CSV table of C-alpha atoms in Angstrom, one decimal:
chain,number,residue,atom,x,y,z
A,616,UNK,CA,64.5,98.6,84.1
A,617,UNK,CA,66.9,98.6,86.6
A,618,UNK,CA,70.8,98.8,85.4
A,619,UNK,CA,73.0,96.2,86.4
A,620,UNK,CA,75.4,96.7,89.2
A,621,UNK,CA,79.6,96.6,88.9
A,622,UNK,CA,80.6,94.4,86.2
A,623,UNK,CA,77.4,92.0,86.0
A,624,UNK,CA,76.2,91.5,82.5
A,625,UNK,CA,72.9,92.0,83.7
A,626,UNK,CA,70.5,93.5,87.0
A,627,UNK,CA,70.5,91.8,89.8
A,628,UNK,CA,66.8,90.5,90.0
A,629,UNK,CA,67.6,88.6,86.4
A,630,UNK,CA,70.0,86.8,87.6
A,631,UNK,CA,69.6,85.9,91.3
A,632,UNK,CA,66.1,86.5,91.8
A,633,UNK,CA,63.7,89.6,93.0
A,634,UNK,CA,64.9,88.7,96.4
A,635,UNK,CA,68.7,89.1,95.8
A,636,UNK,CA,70.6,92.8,96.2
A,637,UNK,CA,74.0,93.5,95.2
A,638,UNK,CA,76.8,95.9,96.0
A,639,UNK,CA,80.4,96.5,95.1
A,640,UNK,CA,83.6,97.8,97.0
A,641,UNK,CA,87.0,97.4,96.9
A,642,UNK,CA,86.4,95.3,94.1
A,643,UNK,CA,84.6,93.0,95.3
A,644,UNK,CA,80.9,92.3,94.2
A,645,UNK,CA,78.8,91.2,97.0
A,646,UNK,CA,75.7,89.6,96.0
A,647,UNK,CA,73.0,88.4,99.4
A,648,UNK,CA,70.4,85.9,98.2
A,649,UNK,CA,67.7,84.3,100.5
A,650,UNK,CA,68.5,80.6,101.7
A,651,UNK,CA,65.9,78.9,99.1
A,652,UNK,CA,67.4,80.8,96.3
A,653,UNK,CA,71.6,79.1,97.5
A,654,UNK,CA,72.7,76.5,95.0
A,655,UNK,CA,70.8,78.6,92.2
A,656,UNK,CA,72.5,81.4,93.1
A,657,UNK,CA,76.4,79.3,92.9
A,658,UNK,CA,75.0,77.9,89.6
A,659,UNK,CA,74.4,81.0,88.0
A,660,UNK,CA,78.1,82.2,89.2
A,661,UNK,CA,80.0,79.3,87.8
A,662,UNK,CA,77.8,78.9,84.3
A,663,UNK,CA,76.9,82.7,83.4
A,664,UNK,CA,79.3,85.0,85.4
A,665,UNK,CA,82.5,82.5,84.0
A,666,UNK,CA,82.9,82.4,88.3
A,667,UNK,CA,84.9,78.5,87.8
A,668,UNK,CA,87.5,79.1,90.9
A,669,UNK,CA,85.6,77.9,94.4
A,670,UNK,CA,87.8,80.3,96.7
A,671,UNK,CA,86.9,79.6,100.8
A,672,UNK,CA,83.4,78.8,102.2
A,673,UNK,CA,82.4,79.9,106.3
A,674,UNK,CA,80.4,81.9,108.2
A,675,UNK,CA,80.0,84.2,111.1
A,676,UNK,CA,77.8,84.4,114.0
A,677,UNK,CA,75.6,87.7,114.0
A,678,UNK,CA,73.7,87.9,117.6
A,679,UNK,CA,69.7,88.3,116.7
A,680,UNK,CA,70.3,88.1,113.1
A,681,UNK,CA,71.4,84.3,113.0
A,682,UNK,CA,74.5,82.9,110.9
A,683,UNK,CA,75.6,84.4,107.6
A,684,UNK,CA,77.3,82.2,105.1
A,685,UNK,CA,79.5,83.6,102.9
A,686,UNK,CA,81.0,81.4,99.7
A,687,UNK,CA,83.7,83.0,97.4
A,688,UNK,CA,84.3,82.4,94.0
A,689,UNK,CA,86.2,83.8,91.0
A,690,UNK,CA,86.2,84.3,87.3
A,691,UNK,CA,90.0,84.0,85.9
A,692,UNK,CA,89.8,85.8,83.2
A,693,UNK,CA,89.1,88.8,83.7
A,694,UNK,CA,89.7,88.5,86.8
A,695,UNK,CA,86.8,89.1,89.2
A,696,UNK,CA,85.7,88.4,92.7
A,697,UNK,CA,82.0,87.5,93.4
A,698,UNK,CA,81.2,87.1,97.6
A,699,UNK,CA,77.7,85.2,98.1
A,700,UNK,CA,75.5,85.5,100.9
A,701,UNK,CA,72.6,84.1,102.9
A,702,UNK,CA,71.7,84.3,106.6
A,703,UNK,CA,70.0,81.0,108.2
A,704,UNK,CA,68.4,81.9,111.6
A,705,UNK,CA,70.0,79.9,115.0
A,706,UNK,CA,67.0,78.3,115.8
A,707,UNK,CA,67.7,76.0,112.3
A,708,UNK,CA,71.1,76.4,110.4
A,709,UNK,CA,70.4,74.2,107.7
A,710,UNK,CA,71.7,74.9,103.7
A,711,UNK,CA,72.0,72.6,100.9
A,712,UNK,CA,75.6,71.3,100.2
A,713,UNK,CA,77.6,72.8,97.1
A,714,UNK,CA,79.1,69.5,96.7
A,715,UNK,CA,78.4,69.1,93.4
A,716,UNK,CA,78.4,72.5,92.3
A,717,UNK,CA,81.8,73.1,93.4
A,718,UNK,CA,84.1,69.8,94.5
A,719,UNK,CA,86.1,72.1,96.5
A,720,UNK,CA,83.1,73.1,98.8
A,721,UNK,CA,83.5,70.0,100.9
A,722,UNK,CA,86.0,70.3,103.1
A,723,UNK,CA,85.2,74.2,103.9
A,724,UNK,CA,81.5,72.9,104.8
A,725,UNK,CA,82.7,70.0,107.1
A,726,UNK,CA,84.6,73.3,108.8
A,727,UNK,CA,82.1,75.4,109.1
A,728,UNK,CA,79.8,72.9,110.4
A,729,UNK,CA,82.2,72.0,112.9
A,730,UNK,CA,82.7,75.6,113.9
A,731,UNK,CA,79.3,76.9,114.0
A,732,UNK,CA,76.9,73.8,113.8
A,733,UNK,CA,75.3,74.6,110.0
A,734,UNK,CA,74.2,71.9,108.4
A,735,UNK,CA,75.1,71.3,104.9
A,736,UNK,CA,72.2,68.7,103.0
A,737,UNK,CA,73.3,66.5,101.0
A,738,UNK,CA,77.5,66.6,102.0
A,739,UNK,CA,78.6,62.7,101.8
A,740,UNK,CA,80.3,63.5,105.4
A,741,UNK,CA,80.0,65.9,107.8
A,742,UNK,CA,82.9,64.5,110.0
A,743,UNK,CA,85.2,66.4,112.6
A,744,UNK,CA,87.8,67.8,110.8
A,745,UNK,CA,89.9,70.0,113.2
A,746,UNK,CA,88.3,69.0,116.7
A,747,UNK,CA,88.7,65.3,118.5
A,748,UNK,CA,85.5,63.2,118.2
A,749,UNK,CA,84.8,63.6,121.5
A,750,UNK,CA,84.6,67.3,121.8
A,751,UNK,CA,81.2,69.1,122.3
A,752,UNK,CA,79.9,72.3,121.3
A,753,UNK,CA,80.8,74.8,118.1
A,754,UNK,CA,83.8,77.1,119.6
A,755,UNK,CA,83.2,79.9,117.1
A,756,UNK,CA,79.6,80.6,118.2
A,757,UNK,CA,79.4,83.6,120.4
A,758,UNK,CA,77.5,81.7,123.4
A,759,UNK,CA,79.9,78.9,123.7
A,760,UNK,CA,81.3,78.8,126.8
A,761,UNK,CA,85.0,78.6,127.3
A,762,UNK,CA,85.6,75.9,130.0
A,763,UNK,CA,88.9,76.2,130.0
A,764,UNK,CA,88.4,79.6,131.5
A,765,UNK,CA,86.5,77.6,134.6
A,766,UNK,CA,89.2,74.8,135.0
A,767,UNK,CA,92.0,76.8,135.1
A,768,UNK,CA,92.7,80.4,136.4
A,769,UNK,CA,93.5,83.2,134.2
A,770,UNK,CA,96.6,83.4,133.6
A,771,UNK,CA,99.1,86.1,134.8
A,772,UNK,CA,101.6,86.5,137.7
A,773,UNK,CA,99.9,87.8,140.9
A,774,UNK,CA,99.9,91.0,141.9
A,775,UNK,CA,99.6,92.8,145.1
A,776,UNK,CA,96.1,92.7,146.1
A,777,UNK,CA,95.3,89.5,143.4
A,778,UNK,CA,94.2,86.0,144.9
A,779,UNK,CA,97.3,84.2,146.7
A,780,UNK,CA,99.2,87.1,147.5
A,781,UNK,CA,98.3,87.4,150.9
A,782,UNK,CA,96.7,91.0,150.5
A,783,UNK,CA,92.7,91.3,150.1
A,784,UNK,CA,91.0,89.9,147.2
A,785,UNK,CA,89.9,92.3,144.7
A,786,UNK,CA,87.4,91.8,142.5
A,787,UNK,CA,87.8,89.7,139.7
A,788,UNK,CA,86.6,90.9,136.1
A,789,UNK,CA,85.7,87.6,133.4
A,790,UNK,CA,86.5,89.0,129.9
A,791,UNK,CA,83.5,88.0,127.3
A,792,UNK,CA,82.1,84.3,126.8
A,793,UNK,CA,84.1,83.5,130.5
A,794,UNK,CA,81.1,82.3,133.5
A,795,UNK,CA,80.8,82.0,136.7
A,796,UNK,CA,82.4,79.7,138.7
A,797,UNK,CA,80.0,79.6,140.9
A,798,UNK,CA,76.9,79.2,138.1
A,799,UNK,CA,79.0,76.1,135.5
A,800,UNK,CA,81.7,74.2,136.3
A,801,UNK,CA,82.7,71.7,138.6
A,802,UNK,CA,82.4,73.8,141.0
A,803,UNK,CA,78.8,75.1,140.8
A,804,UNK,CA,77.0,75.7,143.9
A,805,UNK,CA,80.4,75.2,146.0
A,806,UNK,CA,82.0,78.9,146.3
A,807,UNK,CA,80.7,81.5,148.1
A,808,UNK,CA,79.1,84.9,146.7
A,809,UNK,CA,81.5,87.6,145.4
A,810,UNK,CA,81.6,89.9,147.9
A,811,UNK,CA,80.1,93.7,147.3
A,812,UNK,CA,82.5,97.0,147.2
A,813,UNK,CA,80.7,99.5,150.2
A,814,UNK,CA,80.0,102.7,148.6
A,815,UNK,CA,82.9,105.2,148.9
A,816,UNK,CA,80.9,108.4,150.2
A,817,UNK,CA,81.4,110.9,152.5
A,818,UNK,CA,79.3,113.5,154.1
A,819,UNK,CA,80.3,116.4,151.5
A,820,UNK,CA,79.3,114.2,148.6
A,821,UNK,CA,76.2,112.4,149.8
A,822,UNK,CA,74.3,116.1,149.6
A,823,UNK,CA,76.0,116.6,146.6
A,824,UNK,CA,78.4,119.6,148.0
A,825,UNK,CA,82.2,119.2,147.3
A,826,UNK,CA,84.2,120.0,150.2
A,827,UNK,CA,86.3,123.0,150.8
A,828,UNK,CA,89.8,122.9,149.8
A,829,UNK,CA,91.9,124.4,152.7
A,830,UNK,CA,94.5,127.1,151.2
A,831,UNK,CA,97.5,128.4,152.8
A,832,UNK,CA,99.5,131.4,151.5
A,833,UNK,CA,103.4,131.1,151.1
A,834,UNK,CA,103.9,132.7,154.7
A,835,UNK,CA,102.1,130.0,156.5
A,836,UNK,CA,104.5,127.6,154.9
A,837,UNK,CA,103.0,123.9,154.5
A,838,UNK,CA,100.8,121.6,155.8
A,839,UNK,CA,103.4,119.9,157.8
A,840,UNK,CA,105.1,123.5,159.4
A,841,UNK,CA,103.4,124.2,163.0
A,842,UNK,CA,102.3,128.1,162.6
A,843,UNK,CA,104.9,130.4,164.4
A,844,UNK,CA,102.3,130.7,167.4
A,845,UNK,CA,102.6,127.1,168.2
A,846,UNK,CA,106.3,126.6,167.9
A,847,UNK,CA,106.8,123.1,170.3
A,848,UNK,CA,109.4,123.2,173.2
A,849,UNK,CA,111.1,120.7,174.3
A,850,UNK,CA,108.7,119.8,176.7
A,851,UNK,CA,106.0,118.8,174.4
A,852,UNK,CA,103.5,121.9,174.7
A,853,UNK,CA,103.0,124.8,172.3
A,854,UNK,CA,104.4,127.9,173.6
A,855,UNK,CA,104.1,131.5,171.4
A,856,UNK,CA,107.1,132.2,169.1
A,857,UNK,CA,109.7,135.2,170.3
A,858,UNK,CA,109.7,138.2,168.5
A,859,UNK,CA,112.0,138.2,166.1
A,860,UNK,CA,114.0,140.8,164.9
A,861,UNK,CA,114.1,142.4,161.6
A,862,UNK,CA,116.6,141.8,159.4
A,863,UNK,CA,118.4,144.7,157.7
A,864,UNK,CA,117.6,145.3,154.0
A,865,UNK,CA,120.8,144.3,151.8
A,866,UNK,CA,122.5,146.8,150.4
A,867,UNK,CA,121.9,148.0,147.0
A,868,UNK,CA,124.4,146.5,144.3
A,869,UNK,CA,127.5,148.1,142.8
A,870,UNK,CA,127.1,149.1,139.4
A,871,UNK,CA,129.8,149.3,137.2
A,872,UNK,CA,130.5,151.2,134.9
A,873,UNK,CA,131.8,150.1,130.9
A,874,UNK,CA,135.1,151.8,131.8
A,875,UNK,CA,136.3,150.1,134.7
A,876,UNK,CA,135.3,146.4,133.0
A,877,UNK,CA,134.2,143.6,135.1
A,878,UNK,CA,135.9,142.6,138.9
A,879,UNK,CA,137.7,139.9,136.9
A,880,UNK,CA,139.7,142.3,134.6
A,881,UNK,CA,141.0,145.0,137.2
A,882,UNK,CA,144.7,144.9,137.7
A,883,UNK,CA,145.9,145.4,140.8
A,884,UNK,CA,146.3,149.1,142.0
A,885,UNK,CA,148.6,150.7,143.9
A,886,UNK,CA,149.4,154.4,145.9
A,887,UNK,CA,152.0,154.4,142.8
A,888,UNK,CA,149.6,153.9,140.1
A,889,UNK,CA,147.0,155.5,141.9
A,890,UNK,CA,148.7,158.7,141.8
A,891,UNK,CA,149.4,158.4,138.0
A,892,UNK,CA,146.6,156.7,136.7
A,893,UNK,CA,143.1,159.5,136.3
A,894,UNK,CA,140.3,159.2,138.2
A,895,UNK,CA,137.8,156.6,136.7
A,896,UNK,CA,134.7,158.2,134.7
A,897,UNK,CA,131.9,157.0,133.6
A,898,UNK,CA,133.2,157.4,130.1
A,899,UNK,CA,133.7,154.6,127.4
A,900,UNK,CA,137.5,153.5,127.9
A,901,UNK,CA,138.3,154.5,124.4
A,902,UNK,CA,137.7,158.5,125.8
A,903,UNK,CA,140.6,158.4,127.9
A,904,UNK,CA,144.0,156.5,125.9
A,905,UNK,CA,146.4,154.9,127.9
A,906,UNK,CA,149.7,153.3,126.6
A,907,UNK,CA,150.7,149.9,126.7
A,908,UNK,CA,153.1,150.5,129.2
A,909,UNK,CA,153.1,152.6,131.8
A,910,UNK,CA,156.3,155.0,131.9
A,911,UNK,CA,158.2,155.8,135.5
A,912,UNK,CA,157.1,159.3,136.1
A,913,UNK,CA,160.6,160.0,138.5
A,914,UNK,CA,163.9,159.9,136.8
A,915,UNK,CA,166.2,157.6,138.8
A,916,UNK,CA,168.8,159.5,140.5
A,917,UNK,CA,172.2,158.9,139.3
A,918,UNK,CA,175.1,156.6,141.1
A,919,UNK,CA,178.1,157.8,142.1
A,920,UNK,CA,180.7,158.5,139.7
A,921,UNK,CA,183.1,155.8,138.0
A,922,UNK,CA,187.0,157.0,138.6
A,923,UNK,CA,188.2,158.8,136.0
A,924,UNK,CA,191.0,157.0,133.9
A,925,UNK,CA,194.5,158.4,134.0
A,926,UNK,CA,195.5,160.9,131.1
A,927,UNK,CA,198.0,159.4,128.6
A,928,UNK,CA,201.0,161.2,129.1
A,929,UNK,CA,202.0,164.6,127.2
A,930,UNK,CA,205.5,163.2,125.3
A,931,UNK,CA,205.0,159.1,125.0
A,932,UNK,CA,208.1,157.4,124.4
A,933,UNK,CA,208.8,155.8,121.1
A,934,UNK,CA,208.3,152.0,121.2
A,935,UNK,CA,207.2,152.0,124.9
A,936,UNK,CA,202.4,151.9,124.1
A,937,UNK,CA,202.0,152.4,127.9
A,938,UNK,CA,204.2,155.6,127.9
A,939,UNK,CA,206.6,155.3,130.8
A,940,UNK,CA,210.2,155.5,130.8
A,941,UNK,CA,212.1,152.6,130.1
């Protein structure tokens, strides 16, 4: 006996029929039933699977398969999600109505019909609902054509090298469900055939050999540099270049040493400091102490003598400080 799958109370062939297969994901059971076996399947939903909430009815086109119809429904409490399927071929869409199954199935088949052209049995009015009376055709079926895309050019701002710029024409590329001009429209018959792209190949590729990329070393310069053999004159013609001279190699660098610092710290020396200061080594500076200042190694020569004060005289005279006679 097979077990029953997700949260059914029973296998799928009990309830739905032999034909019927079920899966779950995302928590979502998904139940596909043949078309004979529709309304029996919804009935069996809303009376044994407690499914009483009619959710959204539609479809979609699958190319070569034909249109599957998807209804979903819900049971409140617990809440779970059941998603019935069927698949009616394009040749015939035709499905009976869930009218009265579900009340709330009517206005998603009059949609659906409109959109894709199924045709729901037994629906008291399959009427357009979205669409104006007079409009022809299903616009959700993959082969309907989109006529706008005839009348009116695509939309966009031209380009260099689009139509009405002035350049030439390239070609155009009509996205899906877009046709020809040229095959349905108004203007059908009327424009002439797209013109073909000539085939872009040259000798190298045509026997299937790439060709040769040139190289040039860093001497020969670039592409655009004459060679030194043809240097133009001012006449026009190519004469050979001189011989040119070498140039002398530059002279090796100064190093210095930790001692004598960088250029930017060296004070400026003189025959006087010269003579005092020791010859530079290649010695850390902390080998060879030097004070803060630097001391005058010559003593200044003396300047002439001041005058020598007059000696206070030998017997002053009482009462008279500067010692002369009265």
């Amino acid at each position: 006996m097979t077990a029953a799958t997700g949260w059914l109370p029973a296998p799928t062939e009990d309830l739905f029929g032999t034909e019927a297969t079920a899966e779950e994901s995302y928590d979502v059971l998904t139940v596909d039933v043949p078309p004979a076996s529709w309304t029996a399947a919804l009935e069996t939903a809303r009376d044994r699977l407690s499914c009483t909430y009619f959710d959204w009815l539609s479809a979609v086109d699958e190319p070569g398969t034909g249109f599957r119809v998807a209804a979903h429904v819900v049971a409140l409490s617990p809440v779970r999600r059941l998603l019935v399927r069927t698949t009616v071929p394009h040749e015939s869409p035709v499905l009976p109505s869930l009218v009265n199954v579900y009340a709330g199935a009517a206005w998603h088949e009059r949609e659906t019909h409109e959109m894709f052209g199924v045709r729901f049995e037994g629906h008291p009015g399959l009427d357009h609902l979205l669409l104006p009376e007079t409009f022809e055709g299903h616009p959700l079926r993959k082969d309907f054509v989109l006529a706008a895309r005839v009348a009116k050019a695509w939309p966009g701002a031209k380009e260099p090298g689009e139509s009405e710029h002035g350049g030439p024409k390239r070609r155009q590329m009509l996205p899906p469900g877009v046709p020809d001009p040229n095959e349905w429209g108004p203007l059908k018959g009327q424009l002439p055939p797209a013109p073909t792209r000539p085939a872009r190949a040259t000798a190298g590729r045509a026997t299937g050999d790439r060709p040769v990329r040139r190289t040039r070393t860093a001497s020969d310069g670039s592409a655009s540099q004459p060679p030194a053999s043809e240097t133009p004159t001012p006449g026009g013609t190519p004469t050979e270049a001189a011989p040119t001279t070498p140039t002398p190699t530059a002279a090796p660098r100064r190093a210095r040493s930790a001692s004598e610092g960088s250029a930017s710290q060296q004070h400026p020396r003189t025959p006087a400091t010269e003579a005092s200061e020791p010859p530079p080594t290649a010695d850390a500076p902390w080998h060879h102490a030097r004070p803060a200042f630097d001391e005058p190694t010559t003593v200044p020569e003396p300047t002439e003598d001041p005058a020598p004060e007059d000696p206070a005289p030998e017997n002053p005279v009482p009462g008279n400080p500067s010692g002369g006679s009265q």
